[in-house]
Amino acid sequence: LKSVASRSDWLSKSIPMRKVSVEKGYGGIHQELNPIMGLIESATGLVHSESMEMNNDPRFFQGSVLSKRLAAFSSLSVVSGLLVDTCISVIQMKKDINLLTLDGQLQLLCFMIMSFVLFANVTATYVGVAQAYHVYRLETAGPTGFEMACSYYLNPNIVSWRHVAIKCMLNSLPLFLVSTGLRIAVNFDRVVQHIEAPSAEMANALALTFLAMYAAMGVVLYFIHQKHVGVFRERYELAKAREAALVDHTRCMMAPRNNRPLDV
């Protein structure tokens, strides 16, 4: 309750300052939010017209251990993004999978492996992009930005998903080669023999199976997203609520206690 109260006090102080800047004419003619975007913000909360506070702290421009680790982790997300693009092009292959033939069974195995590789690298790409984005936002959020970013980076949920993302990307590389080999083997057989088309019932069953599988993948990825956003918001709100009291105390100490002129 104290953290919520401190957070509300901090917001109540920042809102009047914003109104004063508008009244004095510093906002310009485009200061007000577009009515359509304002309606979307108030009704759905999908967009926000307010961002985190800006502080030109010189410590933001210095390197840190956290920045070094993020640089290494971000490079892995680039590789995952490339693999995602490759997997999508491979998955667009023909779906004439006849489970009554050896080629059809190999096709199914290839498609399942490639689907897993796609999901693993989509997960790795999201985690790599989201964690880097969240850490940089927290690190530049104020005097305690580095501590906020570290508390987010070292959160057990964030650490576990980061390790999962790295393992998904690295372990998907050999699986990608295996799936490519199966696809090449089927293509060689198609050159010398005719492939019998599957029945309508078999095609519908496979379609519904993979539809359910990809829907489950989407649900898992949405859960990962909600966990990252939840930890990010929690770290920011807790740090800001406790930081506000310290900043107010420091500003009170800097304020003059009397009207006497400075001595030195």
mmCIF file of C-alpha atoms in Angstrom:
data_model
loop_
_atom_site.group_PDB
_atom_site.id
_atom_site.type_symbol
_atom_site.label_atom_id
_atom_site.label_comp_id
_atom_site.label_asym_id
_atom_site.label_seq_id
_atom_site.Cartn_x
_atom_site.Cartn_y
_atom_site.Cartn_z
ATOM 1 C CA LEU A 1 0.000 0.000 0.000
ATOM 2 C CA LYS A 2 2.869 2.379 0.761
ATOM 3 C CA SER A 3 4.420 1.724 -2.656
ATOM 4 C CA VAL A 4 1.110 2.434 -4.368
ATOM 5 C CA ALA A 5 0.685 5.628 -2.366
ATOM 6 C CA SER A 6 4.187 6.796 -3.202
ATOM 7 C CA ARG A 7 3.602 6.006 -6.855
ATOM 8 C CA SER A 8 0.366 8.009 -6.878
ATOM 9 C CA ASP A 9 2.113 10.945 -5.160
ATOM 10 C CA TRP A 10 4.835 10.911 -7.814
ATOM 11 C CA LEU A 11 2.254 10.883 -10.601
ATOM 12 C CA SER A 12 0.271 13.690 -8.981
ATOM 13 C CA LYS A 13 3.413 15.824 -8.968
ATOM 14 C CA SER A 14 4.288 15.110 -12.592
ATOM 15 C CA ILE A 15 0.810 15.779 -14.024
ATOM 16 C CA PRO A 16 0.576 19.421 -12.843
ATOM 17 C CA MET A 17 4.052 20.079 -14.269
ATOM 18 C CA ARG A 18 2.845 18.807 -17.650
ATOM 19 C CA LYS A 19 -0.237 21.061 -17.495
ATOM 20 C CA VAL A 20 1.931 24.090 -16.693
ATOM 21 C CA SER A 21 4.166 23.384 -19.699
ATOM 22 C CA VAL A 22 1.115 23.275 -21.953
ATOM 23 C CA GLU A 23 -0.336 26.469 -20.485
ATOM 24 C CA LYS A 24 2.911 28.356 -21.076
ATOM 25 C CA GLY A 25 2.908 27.375 -24.736
ATOM 26 C CA TYR A 26 5.895 25.041 -24.752
ATOM 27 C CA GLY A 27 3.843 22.095 -26.030
ATOM 28 C CA GLY A 28 2.991 23.547 -29.427
ATOM 29 C CA ILE A 29 -0.051 22.891 -31.595
ATOM 30 C CA HIS A 30 0.559 19.135 -31.712
ATOM 31 C CA GLN A 31 0.840 18.633 -27.951
ATOM 32 C CA GLU A 32 -2.663 17.200 -27.540
ATOM 33 C CA LEU A 33 -3.166 13.531 -28.334
ATOM 34 C CA ASN A 34 -5.121 12.661 -31.464
ATOM 35 C CA PRO A 35 -8.799 12.028 -30.503
ATOM 36 C CA ILE A 36 -8.823 8.572 -32.114
ATOM 37 C CA MET A 37 -5.621 7.532 -30.337
ATOM 38 C CA GLY A 38 -6.974 9.018 -27.110
ATOM 39 C CA LEU A 39 -10.135 6.925 -27.441
ATOM 40 C CA ILE A 40 -8.065 3.786 -28.043
ATOM 41 C CA GLU A 41 -5.903 4.599 -25.036
ATOM 42 C CA SER A 42 -8.797 5.233 -22.657
ATOM 43 C CA ALA A 43 -10.991 2.372 -23.894
ATOM 44 C CA THR A 44 -8.541 -0.448 -24.530
ATOM 45 C CA GLY A 45 -5.179 0.502 -23.063
ATOM 46 C CA LEU A 46 -3.415 -0.881 -26.131
ATOM 47 C CA VAL A 47 -1.462 2.351 -26.588
ATOM 48 C CA HIS A 48 0.017 4.809 -24.090
ATOM 49 C CA SER A 49 0.723 8.473 -24.698
ATOM 50 C CA GLU A 50 3.036 8.774 -21.679
ATOM 51 C CA SER A 51 6.553 7.370 -21.479
ATOM 52 C CA MET A 52 9.082 6.869 -18.718
ATOM 53 C CA GLU A 53 10.747 9.969 -17.317
ATOM 54 C CA MET A 54 13.915 11.325 -18.952
ATOM 55 C CA ASN A 55 17.052 12.067 -16.931
ATOM 56 C CA ASN A 56 20.322 13.065 -18.561
ATOM 57 C CA ASP A 57 22.449 11.184 -16.055
ATOM 58 C CA PRO A 58 26.086 10.896 -17.232
ATOM 59 C CA ARG A 59 26.207 7.354 -15.879
ATOM 60 C CA PHE A 60 23.898 6.283 -18.711
ATOM 61 C CA PHE A 61 26.688 6.842 -21.236
ATOM 62 C CA GLN A 62 29.206 4.602 -19.493
ATOM 63 C CA GLY A 63 29.639 0.915 -20.184
ATOM 64 C CA SER A 64 28.637 -1.723 -17.665
ATOM 65 C CA VAL A 65 28.739 -5.458 -17.211
ATOM 66 C CA LEU A 66 25.033 -5.547 -17.949
ATOM 67 C CA SER A 67 25.537 -3.893 -21.343
ATOM 68 C CA LYS A 68 28.257 -6.395 -22.245
ATOM 69 C CA ARG A 69 26.004 -9.331 -21.421
ATOM 70 C CA LEU A 70 23.117 -7.883 -23.374
ATOM 71 C CA ALA A 71 25.340 -7.354 -26.411
ATOM 72 C CA ALA A 72 26.282 -11.038 -26.423
ATOM 73 C CA PHE A 73 22.695 -12.125 -25.893
ATOM 74 C CA SER A 74 21.357 -9.833 -28.619
ATOM 75 C CA SER A 75 23.699 -11.372 -31.182
ATOM 76 C CA LEU A 76 22.045 -14.738 -30.590
ATOM 77 C CA SER A 77 18.615 -13.241 -31.218
ATOM 78 C CA VAL A 78 19.821 -12.076 -34.641
ATOM 79 C CA VAL A 79 20.695 -15.670 -35.559
ATOM 80 C CA SER A 80 17.291 -16.803 -34.287
ATOM 81 C CA GLY A 81 15.573 -14.240 -36.494
ATOM 82 C CA LEU A 82 17.389 -15.549 -39.557
ATOM 83 C CA LEU A 83 16.410 -19.115 -38.702
ATOM 84 C CA VAL A 84 12.778 -18.066 -38.303
ATOM 85 C CA ASP A 85 12.758 -16.662 -41.829
ATOM 86 C CA THR A 86 14.355 -19.846 -43.198
ATOM 87 C CA CYS A 87 11.931 -22.115 -41.361
ATOM 88 C CA ILE A 88 8.913 -20.224 -42.672
ATOM 89 C CA SER A 89 10.092 -20.643 -46.260
ATOM 90 C CA VAL A 90 10.660 -24.376 -45.698
ATOM 91 C CA ILE A 91 7.299 -24.902 -43.993
ATOM 92 C CA GLN A 92 5.578 -23.501 -47.083
ATOM 93 C CA MET A 93 6.434 -26.755 -48.896
ATOM 94 C CA LYS A 94 3.717 -28.942 -50.393
ATOM 95 C CA LYS A 95 1.533 -30.689 -47.846
ATOM 96 C CA ASP A 96 0.756 -33.830 -49.883
ATOM 97 C CA ILE A 97 1.693 -36.052 -46.939
ATOM 98 C CA ASN A 98 0.506 -39.630 -47.355
ATOM 99 C CA LEU A 99 1.157 -41.519 -44.128
ATOM 100 C CA LEU A 100 0.728 -44.865 -45.903
ATOM 101 C CA THR A 101 4.041 -44.390 -47.720
ATOM 102 C CA LEU A 102 7.619 -44.033 -46.457
ATOM 103 C CA ASP A 103 8.025 -40.674 -48.172
ATOM 104 C CA GLY A 104 4.876 -39.394 -46.494
ATOM 105 C CA GLN A 105 6.144 -40.479 -43.083
ATOM 106 C CA LEU A 106 9.471 -38.790 -43.730
ATOM 107 C CA GLN A 107 7.630 -35.647 -44.823
ATOM 108 C CA LEU A 108 5.605 -35.653 -41.602
ATOM 109 C CA LEU A 109 8.732 -36.106 -39.487
ATOM 110 C CA CYS A 110 10.456 -33.294 -41.400
ATOM 111 C CA PHE A 111 7.480 -30.979 -40.955
ATOM 112 C CA MET A 112 7.235 -31.675 -37.217
ATOM 113 C CA ILE A 113 10.951 -31.075 -36.647
ATOM 114 C CA MET A 114 10.862 -27.875 -38.675
ATOM 115 C CA SER A 115 7.811 -26.683 -36.719
ATOM 116 C CA PHE A 116 9.694 -27.241 -33.470
ATOM 117 C CA VAL A 117 12.710 -25.358 -34.848
ATOM 118 C CA LEU A 118 10.410 -22.495 -35.833
ATOM 119 C CA PHE A 119 8.807 -22.314 -32.390
ATOM 120 C CA ALA A 120 12.177 -22.544 -30.620
ATOM 121 C CA ASN A 121 13.625 -19.676 -32.628
ATOM 122 C CA VAL A 122 10.500 -17.520 -32.392
ATOM 123 C CA THR A 123 10.766 -17.931 -28.614
ATOM 124 C CA ALA A 124 14.479 -17.120 -28.665
ATOM 125 C CA THR A 125 13.873 -14.056 -30.853
ATOM 126 C CA TYR A 126 11.143 -12.714 -28.585
ATOM 127 C CA VAL A 127 13.130 -13.252 -25.390
ATOM 128 C CA GLY A 128 16.251 -11.684 -26.894
ATOM 129 C CA VAL A 129 14.417 -8.597 -28.126
ATOM 130 C CA ALA A 130 12.096 -8.141 -25.126
ATOM 131 C CA GLN A 131 14.751 -8.508 -22.449
ATOM 132 C CA ALA A 132 17.173 -6.134 -24.151
ATOM 133 C CA TYR A 133 14.378 -3.592 -24.632
ATOM 134 C CA HIS A 134 13.190 -3.831 -21.031
ATOM 135 C CA VAL A 135 16.696 -3.627 -19.579
ATOM 136 C CA TYR A 136 17.594 -0.518 -21.583
ATOM 137 C CA ARG A 137 14.340 1.193 -20.590
ATOM 138 C CA LEU A 138 14.885 0.461 -16.910
ATOM 139 C CA GLU A 139 18.562 1.397 -17.043
ATOM 140 C CA THR A 140 17.728 4.891 -18.309
ATOM 141 C CA ALA A 141 14.728 5.447 -16.052
ATOM 142 C CA GLY A 142 16.392 7.497 -13.342
ATOM 143 C CA PRO A 143 19.082 7.628 -10.649
ATOM 144 C CA THR A 144 18.472 3.995 -9.688
ATOM 145 C CA GLY A 145 18.166 2.825 -13.291
ATOM 146 C CA PHE A 146 21.091 0.425 -13.140
ATOM 147 C CA GLU A 147 19.748 -1.211 -9.999
ATOM 148 C CA MET A 148 16.286 -1.493 -11.577
ATOM 149 C CA ALA A 149 17.769 -3.071 -14.691
ATOM 150 C CA CYS A 150 19.842 -5.507 -12.633
ATOM 151 C CA SER A 151 16.840 -6.532 -10.544
ATOM 152 C CA TYR A 152 14.975 -7.262 -13.784
ATOM 153 C CA TYR A 153 17.912 -9.050 -15.424
ATOM 154 C CA LEU A 154 18.518 -11.250 -12.349
ATOM 155 C CA ASN A 155 14.849 -12.040 -11.697
ATOM 156 C CA PRO A 156 14.471 -15.859 -11.600
ATOM 157 C CA ASN A 157 11.703 -15.818 -14.220
ATOM 158 C CA ILE A 158 13.751 -13.661 -16.597
ATOM 159 C CA VAL A 159 16.911 -15.723 -16.057
ATOM 160 C CA SER A 160 15.121 -19.005 -16.691
ATOM 161 C CA TRP A 161 13.552 -17.838 -19.957
ATOM 162 C CA ARG A 162 16.864 -16.387 -21.084
ATOM 163 C CA HIS A 163 18.537 -19.757 -20.574
ATOM 164 C CA VAL A 164 15.663 -21.495 -22.344
ATOM 165 C CA ALA A 165 15.997 -19.109 -25.294
ATOM 166 C CA ILE A 166 19.718 -19.724 -25.653
ATOM 167 C CA LYS A 167 19.300 -23.489 -25.479
ATOM 168 C CA CYS A 168 16.420 -23.391 -27.948
ATOM 169 C CA MET A 169 18.502 -21.527 -30.497
ATOM 170 C CA LEU A 170 21.650 -23.631 -30.123
ATOM 171 C CA ASN A 171 19.875 -26.995 -30.050
ATOM 172 C CA SER A 172 17.689 -26.091 -33.022
ATOM 173 C CA LEU A 173 20.693 -25.832 -35.353
ATOM 174 C CA PRO A 174 21.355 -29.604 -35.611
ATOM 175 C CA LEU A 175 17.609 -30.272 -35.786
ATOM 176 C CA PHE A 176 17.387 -27.839 -38.684
ATOM 177 C CA LEU A 177 20.041 -29.834 -40.561
ATOM 178 C CA VAL A 178 18.257 -33.132 -39.838
ATOM 179 C CA SER A 179 14.974 -31.750 -41.116
ATOM 180 C CA THR A 180 16.679 -30.389 -44.227
ATOM 181 C CA GLY A 181 18.224 -33.811 -44.889
ATOM 182 C CA LEU A 182 14.814 -35.505 -44.666
ATOM 183 C CA ARG A 183 13.352 -32.973 -47.065
ATOM 184 C CA ILE A 184 16.158 -33.536 -49.565
ATOM 185 C CA ALA A 185 15.670 -37.317 -49.379
ATOM 186 C CA VAL A 186 11.968 -36.956 -50.189
ATOM 187 C CA ASN A 187 12.747 -34.628 -53.095
ATOM 188 C CA PHE A 188 15.155 -37.188 -54.590
ATOM 189 C CA ASP A 189 12.474 -39.890 -54.429
ATOM 190 C CA ARG A 190 9.937 -37.628 -56.112
ATOM 191 C CA VAL A 191 12.182 -37.340 -59.149
ATOM 192 C CA VAL A 192 12.016 -41.071 -59.941
ATOM 193 C CA GLN A 193 8.561 -42.049 -58.686
ATOM 194 C CA HIS A 194 5.033 -40.714 -58.550
ATOM 195 C CA ILE A 195 3.762 -39.554 -55.145
ATOM 196 C CA GLU A 196 0.252 -40.752 -54.335
ATOM 197 C CA ALA A 197 -1.925 -37.983 -52.929
ATOM 198 C CA PRO A 198 -3.407 -38.520 -49.447
ATOM 199 C CA SER A 199 -7.094 -39.011 -48.855
ATOM 200 C CA ALA A 200 -9.317 -36.105 -47.832
ATOM 201 C CA GLU A 201 -9.824 -37.560 -44.353
ATOM 202 C CA MET A 202 -6.077 -37.900 -43.785
ATOM 203 C CA ALA A 203 -5.411 -34.348 -45.014
ATOM 204 C CA ASN A 204 -8.127 -32.922 -42.749
ATOM 205 C CA ALA A 205 -6.807 -34.841 -39.748
ATOM 206 C CA LEU A 206 -3.277 -33.556 -40.308
ATOM 207 C CA ALA A 207 -4.564 -30.011 -40.819
ATOM 208 C CA LEU A 208 -6.496 -30.012 -37.540
ATOM 209 C CA THR A 209 -3.560 -31.568 -35.677
ATOM 210 C CA PHE A 210 -1.106 -28.924 -36.779
ATOM 211 C CA LEU A 211 -3.679 -26.181 -36.239
ATOM 212 C CA ALA A 212 -4.001 -27.257 -32.597
ATOM 213 C CA MET A 213 -0.227 -27.535 -32.253
ATOM 214 C CA TYR A 214 0.429 -24.036 -33.596
ATOM 215 C CA ALA A 215 -2.383 -22.608 -31.474
ATOM 216 C CA ALA A 216 -0.744 -24.146 -28.397
ATOM 217 C CA MET A 217 2.568 -22.579 -29.440
ATOM 218 C CA GLY A 218 0.868 -19.198 -29.642
ATOM 219 C CA VAL A 219 -0.574 -19.618 -26.141
ATOM 220 C CA VAL A 220 2.858 -20.495 -24.727
ATOM 221 C CA LEU A 221 4.443 -17.479 -26.406
ATOM 222 C CA TYR A 222 1.688 -15.227 -25.049
ATOM 223 C CA PHE A 223 2.393 -16.573 -21.546
ATOM 224 C CA ILE A 224 6.091 -15.774 -21.991
ATOM 225 C CA HIS A 225 5.177 -12.246 -23.088
ATOM 226 C CA GLN A 226 2.893 -11.663 -20.101
ATOM 227 C CA LYS A 227 5.551 -12.884 -17.669
ATOM 228 C CA HIS A 228 8.189 -10.536 -19.112
ATOM 229 C CA VAL A 229 5.861 -7.533 -19.090
ATOM 230 C CA GLY A 230 4.709 -8.345 -15.548
ATOM 231 C CA VAL A 231 8.250 -8.481 -14.183
ATOM 232 C CA PHE A 232 9.184 -5.290 -16.057
ATOM 233 C CA ARG A 233 6.260 -3.320 -14.628
ATOM 234 C CA GLU A 234 6.799 -4.672 -11.129
ATOM 235 C CA ARG A 235 10.505 -3.771 -11.077
ATOM 236 C CA TYR A 236 9.824 -0.261 -12.359
ATOM 237 C CA GLU A 237 6.935 0.514 -10.000
ATOM 238 C CA LEU A 238 8.695 -0.831 -6.894
ATOM 239 C CA ALA A 239 11.909 1.039 -7.618
ATOM 240 C CA LYS A 240 10.132 4.285 -8.485
ATOM 241 C CA ALA A 241 7.927 4.139 -5.394
ATOM 242 C CA ARG A 242 10.954 3.802 -3.097
ATOM 243 C CA GLU A 243 13.064 6.204 -5.119
ATOM 244 C CA ALA A 244 10.511 9.024 -4.901
ATOM 245 C CA ALA A 245 10.912 9.440 -1.141
ATOM 246 C CA LEU A 246 14.707 9.580 -1.414
ATOM 247 C CA VAL A 247 14.592 12.123 -4.264
ATOM 248 C CA ASP A 248 12.134 14.320 -2.349
ATOM 249 C CA HIS A 249 14.360 14.188 0.733
ATOM 250 C CA THR A 250 17.430 15.155 -1.315
ATOM 251 C CA ARG A 251 15.618 18.072 -2.964
ATOM 252 C CA CYS A 252 14.464 19.328 0.426
ATOM 253 C CA MET A 253 18.066 19.271 1.622
ATOM 254 C CA MET A 254 19.147 21.277 -1.452
ATOM 255 C CA ALA A 255 16.473 23.926 -0.928
ATOM 256 C CA PRO A 256 17.620 27.078 0.938
ATOM 257 C CA ARG A 257 16.575 27.152 4.600
ATOM 258 C CA ASN A 258 16.723 30.948 4.893
ATOM 259 C CA ASN A 259 17.184 34.045 2.794
ATOM 260 C CA ARG A 260 20.772 34.811 3.790
ATOM 261 C CA PRO A 261 23.227 35.271 0.885
ATOM 262 C CA LEU A 262 25.806 32.595 0.148
ATOM 263 C CA ASP A 263 29.056 32.925 2.003
ATOM 264 C CA VAL A 264 31.363 31.010 -0.349
#
